[in-house]
Amino acid sequence: MPFDSYVFVLIFLPLLVFVWRAVAVVHRQSLPLVLLCASLVFCLWASPAALLLLALLIPVNYGLGLALAAPGEREGSLRRKSLLTLALLICFAPLLLIRYLPELAALVPGLLSLAPAPETQALSFLPLFTHGMAAGSAGQYFVLGTAACAGMSFWTLVQAAWLISIYKRHIEPEGLLRHALFSLAFPWLLAGPVVRYEQMGPQLDALDAPALSTVAAGLGLFLTGLAKKVLLANWLGSHADTIFAAAAMSDALTSMEALLGILAFSFQIYFDFSGYTDMALGAGLMLGLRIPENFAAPYRATGFIDFWRRWHITLSSFVREYIYQPLAGAAPSFPRALLAVAAGLVLTALWHGAALTFLAWILIHAVFLGLNALLRSLKSPGLDALLSGLVMRPVCILLTFVLVSLAWVFFRADSLPHAVNMYTALVSVSRPHAFSCFANGYFAGVLSLLPLFLAAICVFVLPTSREIFTGCRDGSRPWLSFAPTLPWALLLAAAAFACLSVMDLTRPFIF
């Protein structure tokens, strides 16, 4: 995802907020049109070609929604089921072409003449997600490739959820302009969260100018997300890229260097993804829109089940509601539940990318999810008390974090052998200087470890950014809480200045 798009948003948002508040006073009913125009301006600036693609897809999806909403037919009829299947196939077709045509082109010689190199094919389809980028190292190819498909991935899930909700008659199509507004709204357009019309439709009906304190909190959340990406994720990513590149080339790599590289990527992907989510939530909040939460301190999870309830919450909810529950049924047998879980996990892996490494990554999670579920099924009061105690709870959090971080190796690696090289370096403690952080010069002194320490403090000590700026779920405020005061204004202004000073346009968001 291009950073200059967010520089544009950072400059564009204050002007939009001013116009928003003025229109809210003069003619509040025009606010949906203002949001639609603002979203079109954002898309047009980022990439006219991508806007054209979405302009072609939105009427098609809306027409399919109208067909599904036709009255006078029972919900489970064969015609409606067939129509829903066709609608979903058409909805997912652009994403499948974007994500999998490069892989197919690499396998089928006859297609090579129709497609550029696999690592750049996805980029040519959606210039919206690659505007202003330049490819370079293998690490940049990884980031560019995932970023290029991410926008279409999220957009497709939003559209699929809309179609399924119409099929279930939970909602009705409310006009092509309303569907265009929901589909193009810039806060969640590029990389989610995966919003539902049931969540955002009522808010679009009640658009108004939020209180100035809410605008301030939204701006603070937006700047915090930008700082997460620029001041932490990019810094950590440079170290992760160096270590993973060394493993790919089978260069000298000590066990400690491999461990620090894995931790660097684990923190990088967290701050990268949660940083974008903060920016989306903050931009929405400045306009009075409450976008659903997508992160809830996932690295403080006490197990893999807890992790997936905290990480990418909107995707987990989508998979649970639209894949697991229909396949498992109301009272599933163990084999049927296992099949439903497997289907959900495999489709999650395929949604992330067309590579065996993603399947390996999700397989690791599947194994530990199964073990976690088995442990929970024991239902021993003594065991529950032990695991939730003051001593064992931090142990469970640390163990989960370590296992999740080790699994990220497959997510980040370019291939299965690349991942094996990382794991081999990690366990090769018999080599000379195995426990040295600086044996091969990948880390230049203690100062180079500073981003890892800062990341650990932010993840395990500080409240989440959402809690800081909008409060906890129970309505309370954490010990570190935002207030529209001069010290907070100076702190956020300094963060914004630092971000703009060191921003690297070649490092888009991973998601």
Short mmCIF file of C-alpha atoms in Angstrom, two decimals:
data_model
loop_
_atom_site.label_atom_id
_atom_site.label_comp_id
_atom_site.label_asym_id
_atom_site.label_seq_id
_atom_site.Cartn_x
_atom_site.Cartn_y
_atom_site.Cartn_z
CA MET A 1 0.00 0.00 0.00
CA PRO A 2 1.60 3.28 -1.03
CA PHE A 3 2.69 5.61 1.72
CA ASP A 4 2.20 8.74 -0.31
CA SER A 5 -1.50 7.85 -0.29
CA TYR A 6 -1.43 8.37 3.45
CA VAL A 7 0.59 11.55 3.19
CA PHE A 8 -2.22 12.69 0.92
CA VAL A 9 -4.81 11.58 3.51
CA LEU A 10 -2.90 13.36 6.28
CA ILE A 11 -3.11 16.60 4.31
CA PHE A 12 -6.56 15.87 2.93
CA LEU A 13 -8.23 14.94 6.24
CA PRO A 14 -8.12 18.39 7.91
CA LEU A 15 -9.68 19.96 4.82
CA LEU A 16 -12.31 17.21 4.68
CA VAL A 17 -13.13 17.64 8.37
CA PHE A 18 -13.60 21.39 7.85
CA VAL A 19 -15.92 20.79 4.86
CA TRP A 20 -17.69 18.00 6.77
CA ARG A 21 -18.53 20.23 9.73
CA ALA A 22 -19.66 23.07 7.48
CA VAL A 23 -21.96 20.81 5.46
CA ALA A 24 -23.31 19.26 8.69
CA VAL A 25 -24.47 22.73 9.76
CA VAL A 26 -25.90 23.79 6.40
CA HIS A 27 -27.40 20.55 5.06
CA ARG A 28 -26.62 17.41 7.05
CA GLN A 29 -28.42 15.18 4.52
CA SER A 30 -25.62 15.89 2.03
CA LEU A 31 -22.90 14.27 4.17
CA PRO A 32 -23.14 10.87 2.39
CA LEU A 33 -22.47 12.68 -0.90
CA VAL A 34 -19.49 14.47 0.68
CA LEU A 35 -18.05 11.14 1.84
CA LEU A 36 -18.58 9.58 -1.59
CA CYS A 37 -16.92 12.53 -3.34
CA ALA A 38 -14.00 12.47 -0.90
CA SER A 39 -13.55 8.74 -1.51
CA LEU A 40 -13.63 9.24 -5.27
CA VAL A 41 -11.00 11.98 -4.98
CA PHE A 42 -8.79 9.66 -2.93
CA CYS A 43 -9.16 6.81 -5.43
CA LEU A 44 -8.69 9.09 -8.42
CA TRP A 45 -5.52 10.55 -6.98
CA ALA A 46 -4.10 7.15 -6.06
CA SER A 47 -4.92 5.42 -9.35
CA PRO A 48 -7.53 6.21 -12.01
CA ALA A 49 -7.09 2.69 -13.43
CA ALA A 50 -7.99 1.05 -10.11
CA LEU A 51 -10.99 3.35 -9.75
CA LEU A 52 -12.12 2.25 -13.20
CA LEU A 53 -11.85 -1.40 -12.14
CA LEU A 54 -13.96 -0.79 -9.04
CA ALA A 55 -16.44 1.28 -11.06
CA LEU A 56 -16.98 -1.76 -13.28
CA LEU A 57 -17.29 -4.23 -10.39
CA ILE A 58 -19.64 -2.24 -8.14
CA PRO A 59 -22.64 -2.17 -10.55
CA VAL A 60 -22.14 -5.88 -11.27
CA ASN A 61 -22.19 -6.78 -7.57
CA TYR A 62 -25.14 -4.49 -6.99
CA GLY A 63 -27.09 -6.15 -9.80
CA LEU A 64 -26.37 -9.55 -8.27
CA GLY A 65 -27.58 -8.21 -4.93
CA LEU A 66 -30.83 -7.03 -6.52
CA ALA A 67 -31.37 -10.47 -8.03
CA LEU A 68 -30.81 -12.11 -4.63
CA ALA A 69 -33.20 -9.67 -2.97
CA ALA A 70 -36.10 -10.46 -5.33
CA PRO A 71 -39.20 -11.15 -3.19
CA GLY A 72 -41.57 -14.07 -3.36
CA GLU A 73 -39.10 -16.94 -3.03
CA ARG A 74 -38.10 -18.91 0.04
CA GLU A 75 -34.57 -18.47 1.34
CA GLY A 76 -33.25 -21.98 0.74
CA SER A 77 -34.64 -22.55 -2.74
CA LEU A 78 -32.39 -24.13 -5.32
CA ARG A 79 -32.60 -21.06 -7.55
CA ARG A 80 -31.48 -18.68 -4.79
CA LYS A 81 -28.68 -21.01 -3.70
CA SER A 82 -27.49 -21.28 -7.30
CA LEU A 83 -27.72 -17.53 -7.72
CA LEU A 84 -25.70 -16.94 -4.54
CA THR A 85 -23.05 -19.40 -5.73
CA LEU A 86 -22.83 -17.62 -9.08
CA ALA A 87 -22.72 -14.21 -7.39
CA LEU A 88 -19.84 -15.29 -5.11
CA LEU A 89 -17.91 -16.81 -8.02
CA ILE A 90 -18.24 -13.55 -9.96
CA CYS A 91 -17.34 -11.56 -6.85
CA PHE A 92 -14.16 -13.57 -6.20
CA ALA A 93 -13.10 -13.90 -9.86
CA PRO A 94 -11.04 -10.66 -10.02
CA LEU A 95 -9.19 -11.55 -6.81
CA LEU A 96 -8.46 -15.08 -8.03
CA LEU A 97 -7.07 -13.71 -11.30
CA ILE A 98 -4.93 -11.13 -9.53
CA ARG A 99 -3.57 -13.49 -6.92
CA TYR A 100 -3.24 -16.76 -8.81
CA LEU A 101 -2.66 -15.89 -12.48
CA PRO A 102 1.05 -15.17 -11.78
CA GLU A 103 1.49 -18.64 -10.25
CA LEU A 104 -0.40 -20.25 -13.12
CA ALA A 105 1.67 -18.29 -15.63
CA ALA A 106 4.85 -19.62 -14.04
CA LEU A 107 3.59 -23.22 -14.28
CA VAL A 108 2.00 -23.19 -17.73
CA PRO A 109 4.47 -22.14 -20.46
CA GLY A 110 1.67 -21.08 -22.79
CA LEU A 111 0.60 -18.36 -20.39
CA LEU A 112 4.04 -16.84 -19.96
CA SER A 113 3.58 -14.72 -23.03
CA LEU A 114 0.39 -13.28 -21.53
CA ALA A 115 1.87 -12.26 -18.20
CA PRO A 116 4.98 -10.51 -16.88
CA ALA A 117 7.23 -12.03 -14.23
CA PRO A 118 5.30 -13.63 -11.35
CA GLU A 119 6.60 -11.26 -8.71
CA THR A 120 5.33 -8.22 -10.62
CA GLN A 121 2.19 -9.59 -12.25
CA ALA A 122 -0.08 -8.74 -9.33
CA LEU A 123 1.32 -5.22 -9.25
CA SER A 124 0.26 -4.50 -12.82
CA PHE A 125 -3.36 -5.36 -12.13
CA LEU A 126 -3.96 -2.89 -9.33
CA PRO A 127 -1.84 0.25 -9.60
CA LEU A 128 -3.86 1.75 -6.73
CA PHE A 129 -1.83 -0.38 -4.35
CA THR A 130 1.57 0.25 -5.93
CA HIS A 131 1.50 3.93 -6.87
CA GLY A 132 4.95 5.41 -6.34
CA MET A 133 6.66 2.14 -5.35
CA ALA A 134 9.95 0.76 -6.55
CA ALA A 135 10.84 -2.89 -6.21
CA GLY A 136 14.23 -3.94 -5.02
CA SER A 137 15.28 -6.66 -2.61
CA ALA A 138 13.53 -9.96 -2.00
CA GLY A 139 12.10 -8.43 1.15
CA GLN A 140 10.61 -5.60 -0.88
CA TYR A 141 9.12 -8.11 -3.33
CA PHE A 142 7.44 -9.84 -0.40
CA VAL A 143 5.97 -6.61 0.90
CA LEU A 144 5.01 -5.31 -2.54
CA GLY A 145 3.39 -8.57 -3.58
CA THR A 146 1.23 -8.91 -0.47
CA ALA A 147 0.33 -5.23 -0.49
CA ALA A 148 -0.71 -5.36 -4.14
CA CYS A 149 -3.33 -8.05 -3.51
CA ALA A 150 -4.39 -6.94 -0.04
CA GLY A 151 -6.72 -4.17 -1.15
CA MET A 152 -8.63 -6.44 -3.51
CA SER A 153 -8.66 -9.20 -0.88
CA PHE A 154 -10.36 -7.03 1.72
CA TRP A 155 -12.70 -5.40 -0.80
CA THR A 156 -13.82 -8.81 -2.07
CA LEU A 157 -14.64 -10.06 1.44
CA VAL A 158 -16.69 -6.93 2.12
CA GLN A 159 -18.65 -7.50 -1.08
CA ALA A 160 -19.11 -11.22 -0.36
CA ALA A 161 -20.45 -10.48 3.13
CA TRP A 162 -22.89 -7.97 1.61
CA LEU A 163 -24.19 -10.55 -0.88
CA ILE A 164 -24.58 -13.25 1.79
CA SER A 165 -26.45 -10.85 4.09
CA ILE A 166 -28.87 -10.08 1.25
CA TYR A 167 -29.31 -13.80 0.59
CA LYS A 168 -30.18 -14.31 4.27
CA ARG A 169 -32.53 -11.30 4.00
CA HIS A 170 -30.74 -9.52 6.83
CA ILE A 171 -30.43 -6.41 4.65
CA GLU A 172 -31.87 -5.05 1.41
CA PRO A 173 -30.10 -3.17 -1.42
CA GLU A 174 -30.64 0.54 -0.83
CA GLY A 175 -29.70 2.00 -4.17
CA LEU A 176 -26.60 1.99 -6.34
CA LEU A 177 -25.24 5.24 -4.87
CA ARG A 178 -25.50 3.87 -1.32
CA HIS A 179 -23.74 0.68 -2.40
CA ALA A 180 -21.03 2.73 -4.10
CA LEU A 181 -20.58 4.78 -0.92
CA PHE A 182 -20.28 1.65 1.21
CA SER A 183 -17.89 0.03 -1.28
CA LEU A 184 -15.61 3.04 -1.86
CA ALA A 185 -15.47 4.73 1.56
CA PHE A 186 -11.76 5.52 1.85
CA PRO A 187 -11.23 4.71 5.55
CA TRP A 188 -11.73 0.97 4.96
CA LEU A 189 -11.31 0.73 1.17
CA LEU A 190 -7.68 -0.35 0.82
CA ALA A 191 -7.06 -2.88 3.58
CA GLY A 192 -10.08 -3.27 5.78
CA PRO A 193 -11.10 -3.93 8.42
CA VAL A 194 -13.65 -6.28 6.82
CA VAL A 195 -16.72 -4.18 7.58
CA ARG A 196 -20.31 -5.42 7.30
CA TYR A 197 -23.17 -3.39 5.96
CA GLU A 198 -25.10 -4.24 9.12
CA GLN A 199 -22.40 -2.35 11.05
CA MET A 200 -21.87 0.62 8.76
CA GLY A 201 -25.27 1.09 7.03
CA PRO A 202 -27.02 2.59 10.09
CA GLN A 203 -24.04 4.90 10.60
CA LEU A 204 -24.24 6.07 6.99
CA ASP A 205 -27.88 6.94 7.65
CA ALA A 206 -26.96 9.05 10.67
CA LEU A 207 -23.86 10.92 9.51
CA ASP A 208 -23.17 14.08 11.47
CA ALA A 209 -20.28 16.21 12.69
CA PRO A 210 -18.70 14.54 15.73
CA ALA A 211 -17.61 16.47 18.81
CA LEU A 212 -14.24 18.18 18.57
CA SER A 213 -12.90 15.87 21.28
CA THR A 214 -13.81 12.90 19.05
CA VAL A 215 -12.08 14.54 16.07
CA ALA A 216 -8.97 15.05 18.21
CA ALA A 217 -9.03 11.41 19.34
CA GLY A 218 -9.42 10.28 15.72
CA LEU A 219 -6.50 12.40 14.58
CA GLY A 220 -4.39 11.06 17.44
CA LEU A 221 -5.29 7.48 16.53
CA PHE A 222 -4.45 8.14 12.87
CA LEU A 223 -1.05 9.64 13.75
CA THR A 224 -0.32 6.79 16.17
CA GLY A 225 -0.98 4.28 13.40
CA LEU A 226 1.31 6.20 11.06
CA ALA A 227 4.02 6.26 13.74
CA LYS A 228 3.65 2.52 14.30
CA LYS A 229 4.35 1.93 10.64
CA VAL A 230 7.05 4.51 9.97
CA LEU A 231 8.92 4.66 13.27
CA LEU A 232 8.66 1.00 14.30
CA ALA A 233 7.52 -1.39 11.54
CA ASN A 234 9.90 0.03 8.92
CA TRP A 235 12.81 0.06 11.37
CA LEU A 236 12.13 -3.52 12.40
CA GLY A 237 11.52 -4.52 8.78
CA SER A 238 15.00 -3.45 7.72
CA HIS A 239 16.50 -5.87 10.28
CA ALA A 240 14.07 -8.66 9.36
CA ASP A 241 14.85 -8.22 5.64
CA THR A 242 18.59 -8.45 6.33
CA ILE A 243 18.34 -11.65 8.36
CA PHE A 244 15.86 -13.38 6.05
CA ALA A 245 17.96 -12.40 3.01
CA ALA A 246 21.02 -13.96 4.70
CA ALA A 247 19.06 -17.17 5.32
CA ALA A 248 17.86 -17.25 1.70
CA MET A 249 21.47 -17.01 0.49
CA SER A 250 22.70 -19.53 3.12
CA ASP A 251 25.06 -16.89 4.50
CA ALA A 252 26.60 -17.15 7.96
CA LEU A 253 23.92 -16.67 10.58
CA THR A 254 24.19 -17.29 14.30
CA SER A 255 21.35 -18.71 16.36
CA MET A 256 20.87 -15.41 18.18
CA GLU A 257 20.83 -13.43 14.93
CA ALA A 258 18.18 -15.76 13.51
CA LEU A 259 16.10 -15.39 16.68
CA LEU A 260 16.33 -11.60 16.58
CA GLY A 261 15.41 -11.60 12.88
CA ILE A 262 12.32 -13.70 13.59
CA LEU A 263 11.31 -11.43 16.47
CA ALA A 264 11.90 -8.38 14.27
CA PHE A 265 9.48 -9.69 11.66
CA SER A 266 6.95 -10.75 14.30
CA PHE A 267 6.87 -7.21 15.67
CA GLN A 268 7.07 -5.71 12.17
CA ILE A 269 3.94 -7.45 10.92
CA TYR A 270 2.09 -6.55 14.12
CA PHE A 271 2.91 -2.83 13.99
CA ASP A 272 2.46 -2.74 10.22
CA PHE A 273 -1.02 -4.25 10.26
CA SER A 274 -2.25 -2.71 13.50
CA GLY A 275 -0.77 0.61 12.38
CA TYR A 276 -2.89 0.59 9.24
CA THR A 277 -5.96 -0.40 11.27
CA ASP A 278 -5.38 2.52 13.63
CA MET A 279 -5.18 4.87 10.66
CA ALA A 280 -8.44 3.51 9.24
CA LEU A 281 -10.23 3.73 12.59
CA GLY A 282 -8.83 7.21 13.22
CA ALA A 283 -9.87 8.54 9.81
CA GLY A 284 -13.36 7.15 10.34
CA LEU A 285 -13.59 8.57 13.84
CA MET A 286 -12.81 12.07 12.57
CA LEU A 287 -15.98 11.79 10.48
CA GLY A 288 -18.02 10.21 13.26
CA LEU A 289 -17.78 6.66 11.89
CA ARG A 290 -17.12 3.83 14.36
CA ILE A 291 -15.24 1.17 12.37
CA PRO A 292 -15.15 -2.27 14.05
CA GLU A 293 -12.08 -3.18 16.06
CA ASN A 294 -9.56 -5.45 14.33
CA PHE A 295 -6.92 -5.91 17.05
CA ALA A 296 -7.15 -6.53 20.77
CA ALA A 297 -3.55 -7.00 21.99
CA PRO A 298 -3.07 -10.34 20.15
CA TYR A 299 0.45 -10.90 21.49
CA ARG A 300 -1.00 -10.97 25.00
CA ALA A 301 -3.10 -14.01 24.08
CA THR A 302 -2.87 -17.01 26.41
CA GLY A 303 -3.29 -19.56 23.61
CA PHE A 304 -3.90 -19.93 19.89
CA ILE A 305 -7.68 -19.81 20.24
CA ASP A 306 -7.32 -16.56 22.17
CA PHE A 307 -4.83 -15.29 19.58
CA TRP A 308 -7.30 -15.65 16.71
CA ARG A 309 -9.97 -13.89 18.76
CA ARG A 310 -7.60 -10.92 19.06
CA TRP A 311 -5.70 -10.92 15.74
CA HIS A 312 -7.47 -9.71 12.58
CA ILE A 313 -10.81 -9.94 14.38
CA THR A 314 -12.95 -9.07 11.38
CA LEU A 315 -11.38 -11.81 9.22
CA SER A 316 -11.75 -14.38 12.01
CA SER A 317 -15.39 -13.37 12.37
CA PHE A 318 -15.93 -13.70 8.61
CA VAL A 319 -14.40 -17.20 8.52
CA ARG A 320 -16.32 -18.33 11.59
CA GLU A 321 -19.70 -17.04 10.37
CA TYR A 322 -19.53 -17.80 6.65
CA ILE A 323 -17.32 -20.89 6.47
CA TYR A 324 -17.10 -22.72 9.80
CA GLN A 325 -20.71 -22.41 10.99
CA PRO A 326 -22.39 -23.41 7.67
CA LEU A 327 -20.11 -26.46 7.36
CA ALA A 328 -20.22 -27.49 11.02
CA GLY A 329 -23.93 -26.95 11.63
CA ALA A 330 -25.68 -26.23 14.91
CA ALA A 331 -24.53 -29.38 16.76
CA PRO A 332 -21.58 -30.74 14.80
CA SER A 333 -20.02 -34.13 15.30
CA PHE A 334 -16.27 -34.21 15.87
CA PRO A 335 -15.42 -35.20 12.25
CA ARG A 336 -17.72 -32.51 10.85
CA ALA A 337 -16.33 -29.86 13.17
CA LEU A 338 -12.79 -30.92 12.23
CA LEU A 339 -13.66 -30.65 8.53
CA ALA A 340 -15.17 -27.18 9.05
CA VAL A 341 -12.10 -25.98 10.95
CA ALA A 342 -9.78 -27.39 8.28
CA ALA A 343 -11.78 -25.71 5.49
CA GLY A 344 -11.70 -22.38 7.31
CA LEU A 345 -7.96 -22.57 7.92
CA VAL A 346 -7.10 -23.64 4.36
CA LEU A 347 -9.22 -20.87 2.85
CA THR A 348 -7.58 -18.40 5.27
CA ALA A 349 -4.16 -19.50 4.02
CA LEU A 350 -5.22 -19.24 0.37
CA TRP A 351 -6.72 -15.81 1.00
CA HIS A 352 -3.34 -14.62 2.26
CA GLY A 353 -1.49 -15.81 -0.83
CA ALA A 354 -0.77 -18.41 -3.49
CA ALA A 355 2.19 -20.17 -1.91
CA LEU A 356 2.95 -23.37 -0.02
CA THR A 357 4.52 -21.25 2.71
CA PHE A 358 1.10 -19.84 3.64
CA LEU A 359 -0.32 -23.37 3.86
CA ALA A 360 2.59 -24.39 6.09
CA TRP A 361 2.01 -21.33 8.26
CA ILE A 362 -1.66 -22.10 8.72
CA LEU A 363 -0.92 -25.81 9.30
CA ILE A 364 1.20 -24.86 12.31
CA HIS A 365 -1.67 -22.78 13.64
CA ALA A 366 -4.07 -25.67 12.99
CA VAL A 367 -1.96 -28.04 15.08
CA PHE A 368 -1.72 -25.67 18.02
CA LEU A 369 -5.40 -24.71 17.75
CA GLY A 370 -6.21 -28.41 18.03
CA LEU A 371 -3.96 -28.84 21.05
CA ASN A 372 -5.45 -25.71 22.61
CA ALA A 373 -9.00 -27.05 22.04
CA LEU A 374 -8.02 -30.44 23.48
CA LEU A 375 -6.63 -28.78 26.60
CA ARG A 376 -9.81 -26.76 27.02
CA SER A 377 -11.95 -29.88 26.63
CA LEU A 378 -10.45 -31.39 29.77
CA LYS A 379 -12.59 -28.95 31.81
CA SER A 380 -10.64 -29.43 35.00
CA PRO A 381 -11.30 -26.68 37.59
CA GLY A 382 -7.84 -27.23 39.05
CA LEU A 383 -6.19 -26.94 35.63
CA ASP A 384 -8.19 -23.81 34.78
CA ALA A 385 -7.19 -22.19 38.04
CA LEU A 386 -3.54 -23.10 37.48
CA LEU A 387 -3.38 -21.72 33.92
CA SER A 388 -5.18 -18.50 34.81
CA GLY A 389 -3.06 -17.87 37.93
CA LEU A 390 -0.58 -15.04 38.34
CA VAL A 391 2.36 -17.36 37.67
CA MET A 392 1.15 -19.45 34.74
CA ARG A 393 -0.72 -16.75 32.84
CA PRO A 394 2.49 -14.86 31.89
CA VAL A 395 4.06 -18.21 30.96
CA CYS A 396 1.13 -19.00 28.65
CA ILE A 397 1.38 -15.54 27.07
CA LEU A 398 5.13 -15.90 26.50
CA LEU A 399 4.80 -19.43 25.09
CA THR A 400 2.02 -18.38 22.72
CA PHE A 401 4.00 -15.37 21.54
CA VAL A 402 7.11 -17.48 20.88
CA LEU A 403 5.16 -20.13 18.95
CA VAL A 404 3.27 -17.52 16.91
CA SER A 405 6.57 -15.77 16.11
CA LEU A 406 8.18 -19.02 15.00
CA ALA A 407 5.20 -19.73 12.74
CA TRP A 408 5.61 -16.30 11.10
CA VAL A 409 8.82 -17.64 9.50
CA PHE A 410 6.75 -19.52 6.92
CA PHE A 411 4.60 -16.42 6.33
CA ARG A 412 7.68 -14.31 5.63
CA ALA A 413 9.89 -16.83 3.81
CA ASP A 414 10.02 -16.81 0.00
CA SER A 415 9.92 -20.62 -0.14
CA LEU A 416 9.90 -23.71 2.05
CA PRO A 417 13.70 -24.17 1.78
CA HIS A 418 14.11 -20.54 2.81
CA ALA A 419 12.05 -21.20 5.95
CA VAL A 420 14.04 -24.37 6.66
CA ASN A 421 17.27 -22.34 6.46
CA MET A 422 15.92 -19.94 9.09
CA TYR A 423 14.93 -22.75 11.45
CA THR A 424 18.27 -24.50 10.87
CA ALA A 425 20.18 -21.36 11.79
CA LEU A 426 17.97 -20.92 14.85
CA VAL A 427 18.77 -24.36 16.30
CA SER A 428 22.45 -24.49 15.28
CA VAL A 429 23.70 -23.63 18.75
CA SER A 430 26.85 -25.72 18.26
CA ARG A 431 28.35 -23.20 15.84
CA PRO A 432 30.98 -20.73 17.05
CA HIS A 433 29.51 -17.53 18.48
CA ALA A 434 26.02 -19.10 18.27
CA PHE A 435 24.70 -16.79 20.97
CA SER A 436 26.29 -13.63 19.61
CA CYS A 437 24.05 -10.87 18.26
CA PHE A 438 26.87 -9.15 16.40
CA ALA A 439 29.06 -11.95 15.00
CA ASN A 440 28.26 -11.24 11.32
CA GLY A 441 27.53 -7.52 11.43
CA TYR A 442 23.79 -7.75 10.78
CA PHE A 443 23.19 -5.77 13.97
CA ALA A 444 25.51 -2.80 14.51
CA GLY A 445 25.88 -2.64 18.26
CA VAL A 446 23.40 -2.44 21.11
CA LEU A 447 21.67 0.61 19.63
CA SER A 448 20.46 -1.49 16.69
CA LEU A 449 18.46 -3.60 19.16
CA LEU A 450 16.55 -0.55 20.38
CA PRO A 451 13.53 -1.07 18.06
CA LEU A 452 13.03 -4.57 19.48
CA PHE A 453 13.01 -3.24 23.05
CA LEU A 454 10.62 -0.41 22.14
CA ALA A 455 8.35 -2.85 20.32
CA ALA A 456 8.26 -5.21 23.31
CA ILE A 457 7.35 -2.33 25.64
CA CYS A 458 4.54 -1.17 23.34
CA VAL A 459 3.16 -4.69 22.94
CA PHE A 460 3.42 -6.03 26.48
CA VAL A 461 3.38 -2.95 28.75
CA LEU A 462 1.43 -0.06 27.23
CA PRO A 463 -2.34 -0.07 26.67
CA THR A 464 -3.45 -0.58 23.08
CA SER A 465 -3.79 2.52 20.94
CA ARG A 466 -7.55 2.00 20.77
CA GLU A 467 -7.74 1.94 24.59
CA ILE A 468 -5.58 5.05 24.84
CA PHE A 469 -7.71 7.12 22.46
CA THR A 470 -11.23 5.71 22.81
CA GLY A 471 -11.22 3.87 26.12
CA CYS A 472 -11.61 0.23 27.11
CA ARG A 473 -14.52 -1.98 26.11
CA ASP A 474 -16.09 -1.70 29.57
CA GLY A 475 -16.11 2.09 29.35
CA SER A 476 -13.15 2.63 31.68
CA ARG A 477 -9.97 4.49 30.79
CA PRO A 478 -6.46 2.93 31.01
CA TRP A 479 -3.62 4.41 33.02
CA LEU A 480 -2.29 6.04 29.83
CA SER A 481 -5.25 7.89 28.33
CA PHE A 482 -5.54 10.56 25.66
CA ALA A 483 -6.89 14.01 26.46
CA PRO A 484 -7.06 17.03 24.11
CA THR A 485 -4.33 18.90 25.99
CA LEU A 486 -1.21 20.79 24.93
CA PRO A 487 1.27 18.05 25.95
CA TRP A 488 -0.61 15.47 23.88
CA ALA A 489 -0.83 17.91 20.95
CA LEU A 490 2.93 18.51 21.07
CA LEU A 491 3.65 14.78 21.32
CA LEU A 492 1.46 13.93 18.32
CA ALA A 493 2.87 16.85 16.30
CA ALA A 494 6.39 15.61 17.00
CA ALA A 495 5.41 12.09 15.93
CA ALA A 496 3.88 13.40 12.70
CA PHE A 497 7.01 15.47 11.94
CA ALA A 498 9.25 12.46 12.63
CA CYS A 499 7.13 10.25 10.36
CA LEU A 500 7.22 12.70 7.47
CA SER A 501 10.97 13.17 7.94
CA VAL A 502 11.93 9.48 7.69
CA MET A 503 9.09 8.09 5.57
CA ASP A 504 10.25 5.46 3.07
CA LEU A 505 7.97 5.37 0.04
CA THR A 506 9.31 1.96 -1.05
CA ARG A 507 7.88 0.21 2.04
CA PRO A 508 4.12 -0.17 1.65
CA PHE A 509 1.93 -1.82 4.25
CA ILE A 510 2.31 -5.62 4.26
CA PHE A 511 -1.47 -6.04 4.41
#
